[in-house]
Amino acid sequence: MKLLHIDAGITGPGSASRHISAAVVNALTAADPTLQVVRRDLDADPIRHLDSAGLATLADNEVLREFLEADVLVIGAPMYNFGMASQLKSWFDHILVAGRTFRYGPNGPEGLAGGKKVIIASARGGVYAPGAPSAAADFHEPHLLQLLRFIGIEDVAIVRAEGLALGPEAREAALSKALADAANVPATLTAKLVA
Ligand SMILES: Cc1cc2nc3c(=O)[nH]c(=O)nc-3n(C[C@H](O)[C@H](O)[C@H](O)COP(=O)(O)O)c2cc1C
């Protein structure tokens, strides 16, 4: 089984989404040492934004091939300016490809990339949980979920740290909880497989 580990955090060693995604990958590889981990760091090695040249070769690009080969994806996804990092949006622009990961038929769109499991390591400065005053400003997780659903991926878990900008204590509490949640991801995945 192949695990694709993606990070999009631009905040260096302090990046919360990177800490969480690494904790998820560590937990998964501890549970299954045969997992083959493939790394894609979108800050160290950014993907060129989709442009006219990229569109011409979109049906067979390296990012898409790597995605198609993965069974499990762990995506470090920080919130920047209310949405995902532009580097991560660029990655999605290279994997949502008509005829490869989705197609349109008489009944509308159909996802072609089902069967993969995705764990999103979400990090946000504010609080966007349902009922929070800023809930309507969450263009981050709903966008990620919609992109994945569109290509047929329904098996998505979110490990979240939010309220990270609300002071050192709030940050520490949110990160500790997310890292504890990350350690439980293998059990969650197994439960889903069994269910
Ligand atoms: C450029 C930038 C933009 C940000 N925009 C938002 C925002 O719109 N809403 C929010 O709640 N937090 C925002 N934050 C805070 C981040 O969501 C928070 O620092 C989180 O930890 C980012 O993940 P990272 O630590 O992996 O970089 C922003 C941070 C940066 C650096």
GROMACS .gro file of N, CA and C in nm, residues 94-150:
model
  171
   94HIS      N    1  -0.427   1.997  -1.052
   94HIS     CA    2  -0.359   1.897  -1.135
   94HIS      C    3  -0.416   1.756  -1.119
   95ILE      N    4  -0.503   1.737  -1.021
   95ILE     CA    5  -0.559   1.601  -1.006
   95ILE      C    6  -0.708   1.593  -1.039
   96LEU      N    7  -0.775   1.707  -1.052
   96LEU     CA    8  -0.914   1.702  -1.099
   96LEU      C    9  -0.909   1.709  -1.250
   97VAL      N   10  -0.910   1.594  -1.312
   97VAL     CA   11  -0.887   1.586  -1.457
   97VAL      C   12  -1.000   1.505  -1.520
   98ALA      N   13  -1.072   1.568  -1.611
   98ALA     CA   14  -1.184   1.501  -1.678
   98ALA      C   15  -1.134   1.375  -1.750
   99GLY      N   16  -1.206   1.268  -1.732
   99GLY     CA   17  -1.170   1.142  -1.797
   99GLY      C   18  -1.072   1.059  -1.716
  100ARG      N   19  -1.007   1.120  -1.616
  100ARG     CA   20  -0.911   1.049  -1.532
  100ARG      C   21  -0.963   1.034  -1.389
  101THR      N   22  -1.009   1.144  -1.330
  101THR     CA   23  -1.057   1.135  -1.191
  101THR      C   24  -1.206   1.170  -1.179
  102PHE      N   25  -1.265   1.221  -1.286
  102PHE     CA   26  -1.411   1.240  -1.290
  102PHE      C   27  -1.456   1.241  -1.435
  103ARG      N   28  -1.585   1.219  -1.454
  103ARG     CA   29  -1.641   1.236  -1.589
  103ARG      C   30  -1.786   1.281  -1.574
  104TYR      N   31  -1.834   1.346  -1.678
  104TYR     CA   32  -1.974   1.386  -1.680
  104TYR      C   33  -2.052   1.288  -1.764
  105GLY      N   34  -2.167   1.244  -1.713
  105GLY     CA   35  -2.256   1.156  -1.787
  105GLY      C   36  -2.395   1.214  -1.784
  106PRO      N   37  -2.493   1.136  -1.831
  106PRO     CA   38  -2.631   1.186  -1.836
  106PRO      C   39  -2.685   1.224  -1.698
  107ASN      N   40  -2.630   1.160  -1.594
  107ASN     CA   41  -2.678   1.189  -1.459
  107ASN      C   42  -2.590   1.291  -1.385
  108GLY      N   43  -2.502   1.356  -1.458
  108GLY     CA   44  -2.417   1.455  -1.393
  108GLY      C   45  -2.277   1.401  -1.373
  109PRO      N   46  -2.200   1.463  -1.281
  109PRO     CA   47  -2.062   1.422  -1.262
  109PRO      C   48  -2.050   1.289  -1.188
  110GLU      N   49  -1.946   1.216  -1.223
  110GLU     CA   50  -1.919   1.089  -1.156
  110GLU      C   51  -1.771   1.086  -1.119
  111GLY      N   52  -1.742   1.058  -0.992
  111GLY     CA   53  -1.603   1.050  -0.947
  111GLY      C   54  -1.542   0.918  -0.987
  112LEU      N   55  -1.416   0.920  -1.028
  112LEU     CA   56  -1.349   0.799  -1.076
  112LEU      C   57  -1.233   0.757  -0.985
  113ALA      N   58  -1.212   0.832  -0.877
  113ALA     CA   59  -1.095   0.804  -0.792
  113ALA      C   60  -1.136   0.749  -0.656
  114GLY      N   61  -1.251   0.684  -0.651
  114GLY     CA   62  -1.300   0.630  -0.523
  114GLY      C   63  -1.209   0.519  -0.472
  115GLY      N   64  -1.226   0.485  -0.345
  115GLY     CA   65  -1.149   0.375  -0.287
  115GLY      C   66  -1.027   0.423  -0.212
  116LYS      N   67  -0.989   0.550  -0.228
  116LYS     CA   68  -0.874   0.601  -0.153
  116LYS      C   69  -0.924   0.655  -0.018
  117LYS      N   70  -0.833   0.653   0.079
  117LYS     CA   71  -0.863   0.711   0.209
  117LYS      C   72  -0.783   0.839   0.224
  118VAL      N   73  -0.847   0.942   0.277
  118VAL     CA   74  -0.778   1.069   0.294
  118VAL      C   75  -0.790   1.116   0.438
  119ILE      N   76  -0.678   1.158   0.494
  119ILE     CA   77  -0.679   1.221   0.626
  119ILE      C   78  -0.628   1.364   0.606
  120ILE      N   79  -0.710   1.460   0.643
  120ILE     CA   80  -0.673   1.601   0.631
  120ILE      C   81  -0.625   1.650   0.767
  121ALA      N   82  -0.503   1.704   0.770
  121ALA     CA   83  -0.449   1.766   0.892
  121ALA      C   84  -0.476   1.916   0.879
  122SER      N   85  -0.582   1.960   0.945
  122SER     CA   86  -0.632   2.096   0.929
  122SER      C   87  -0.581   2.186   1.041
  123ALA      N   88  -0.529   2.303   1.007
  123ALA     CA   89  -0.482   2.399   1.109
  123ALA      C   90  -0.536   2.537   1.076
  124ARG      N   91  -0.599   2.603   1.176
  124ARG     CA   92  -0.657   2.734   1.150
  124ARG      C   93  -0.641   2.824   1.272
  125GLY      N   94  -0.620   2.951   1.245
  125GLY     CA   95  -0.599   3.046   1.353
  125GLY      C   96  -0.725   3.072   1.432
  126GLY      N   97  -0.840   3.083   1.364
  126GLY     CA   98  -0.967   3.109   1.428
  126GLY      C   99  -1.045   2.981   1.452
  127VAL      N  100  -1.170   2.998   1.493
  127VAL     CA  101  -1.258   2.883   1.522
  127VAL      C  102  -1.376   2.889   1.426
  128TYR      N  103  -1.398   2.780   1.356
  128TYR     CA  104  -1.500   2.777   1.250
  128TYR      C  105  -1.598   2.662   1.268
  129ALA      N  106  -1.597   2.602   1.385
  129ALA     CA  107  -1.687   2.488   1.412
  129ALA      C  108  -1.832   2.533   1.395
  130PRO      N  109  -1.921   2.439   1.360
  130PRO     CA  110  -2.062   2.476   1.346
  130PRO      C  111  -2.112   2.550   1.470
  131GLY      N  112  -2.179   2.661   1.448
  131GLY     CA  113  -2.230   2.740   1.560
  131GLY      C  114  -2.137   2.853   1.601
  132ALA      N  115  -2.009   2.845   1.565
  132ALA     CA  116  -1.915   2.953   1.599
  132ALA      C  117  -1.949   3.076   1.515
  133PRO      N  118  -1.922   3.198   1.566
  133PRO     CA  119  -1.956   3.319   1.491
  133PRO      C  120  -1.891   3.322   1.352
  134SER      N  121  -1.776   3.258   1.337
  134SER     CA  122  -1.706   3.261   1.207
  134SER      C  123  -1.735   3.138   1.122
  135ALA      N  124  -1.832   3.058   1.161
  135ALA     CA  125  -1.855   2.931   1.088
  135ALA      C  126  -1.879   2.956   0.939
  136ALA      N  127  -1.951   3.064   0.906
  136ALA     CA  128  -1.984   3.089   0.766
  136ALA      C  129  -1.862   3.130   0.683
  137ALA      N  130  -1.751   3.161   0.751
  137ALA     CA  131  -1.630   3.203   0.679
  137ALA      C  132  -1.536   3.086   0.653
  138ASP      N  133  -1.585   2.965   0.674
  138ASP     CA  134  -1.500   2.847   0.651
  138ASP      C  135  -1.506   2.807   0.503
  139PHE      N  136  -1.413   2.859   0.426
  139PHE     CA  137  -1.401   2.821   0.285
  139PHE      C  138  -1.284   2.724   0.267
  140HIS      N  139  -1.248   2.662   0.376
  140HIS     CA  140  -1.130   2.577   0.385
  140HIS      C  141  -1.173   2.430   0.379
  141GLU      N  142  -1.220   2.376   0.491
  141GLU     CA  143  -1.256   2.234   0.494
  141GLU      C  144  -1.370   2.200   0.397
  142PRO      N  145  -1.477   2.282   0.388
  142PRO     CA  146  -1.583   2.246   0.292
  142PRO      C  147  -1.531   2.239   0.148
  143HIS      N  148  -1.439   2.328   0.114
  143HIS     CA  149  -1.382   2.325  -0.021
  143HIS      C  150  -1.301   2.197  -0.044
  144LEU      N  151  -1.219   2.163   0.054
  144LEU     CA  152  -1.140   2.039   0.044
  144LEU      C  153  -1.231   1.917   0.029
  145LEU      N  154  -1.335   1.912   0.112
  145LEU     CA  155  -1.427   1.797   0.108
  145LEU      C  156  -1.500   1.789  -0.026
  146GLN      N  157  -1.541   1.906  -0.078
  146GLN     CA  158  -1.611   1.907  -0.207
  146GLN      C  159  -1.520   1.857  -0.320
  147LEU      N  160  -1.396   1.901  -0.321
  147LEU     CA  161  -1.302   1.857  -0.426
  147LEU      C  162  -1.283   1.706  -0.421
  148LEU      N  163  -1.268   1.653  -0.300
  148LEU     CA  164  -1.247   1.509  -0.285
  148LEU      C  165  -1.373   1.431  -0.323
  149ARG      N  166  -1.489   1.481  -0.277
  149ARG     CA  167  -1.616   1.414  -0.309
  149ARG      C  168  -1.639   1.412  -0.460
  150PHE      N  169  -1.604   1.521  -0.527
  150PHE     CA  170  -1.626   1.533  -0.672
  150PHE      C  171  -1.553   1.424  -0.749
   0.00000   0.00000   0.00000
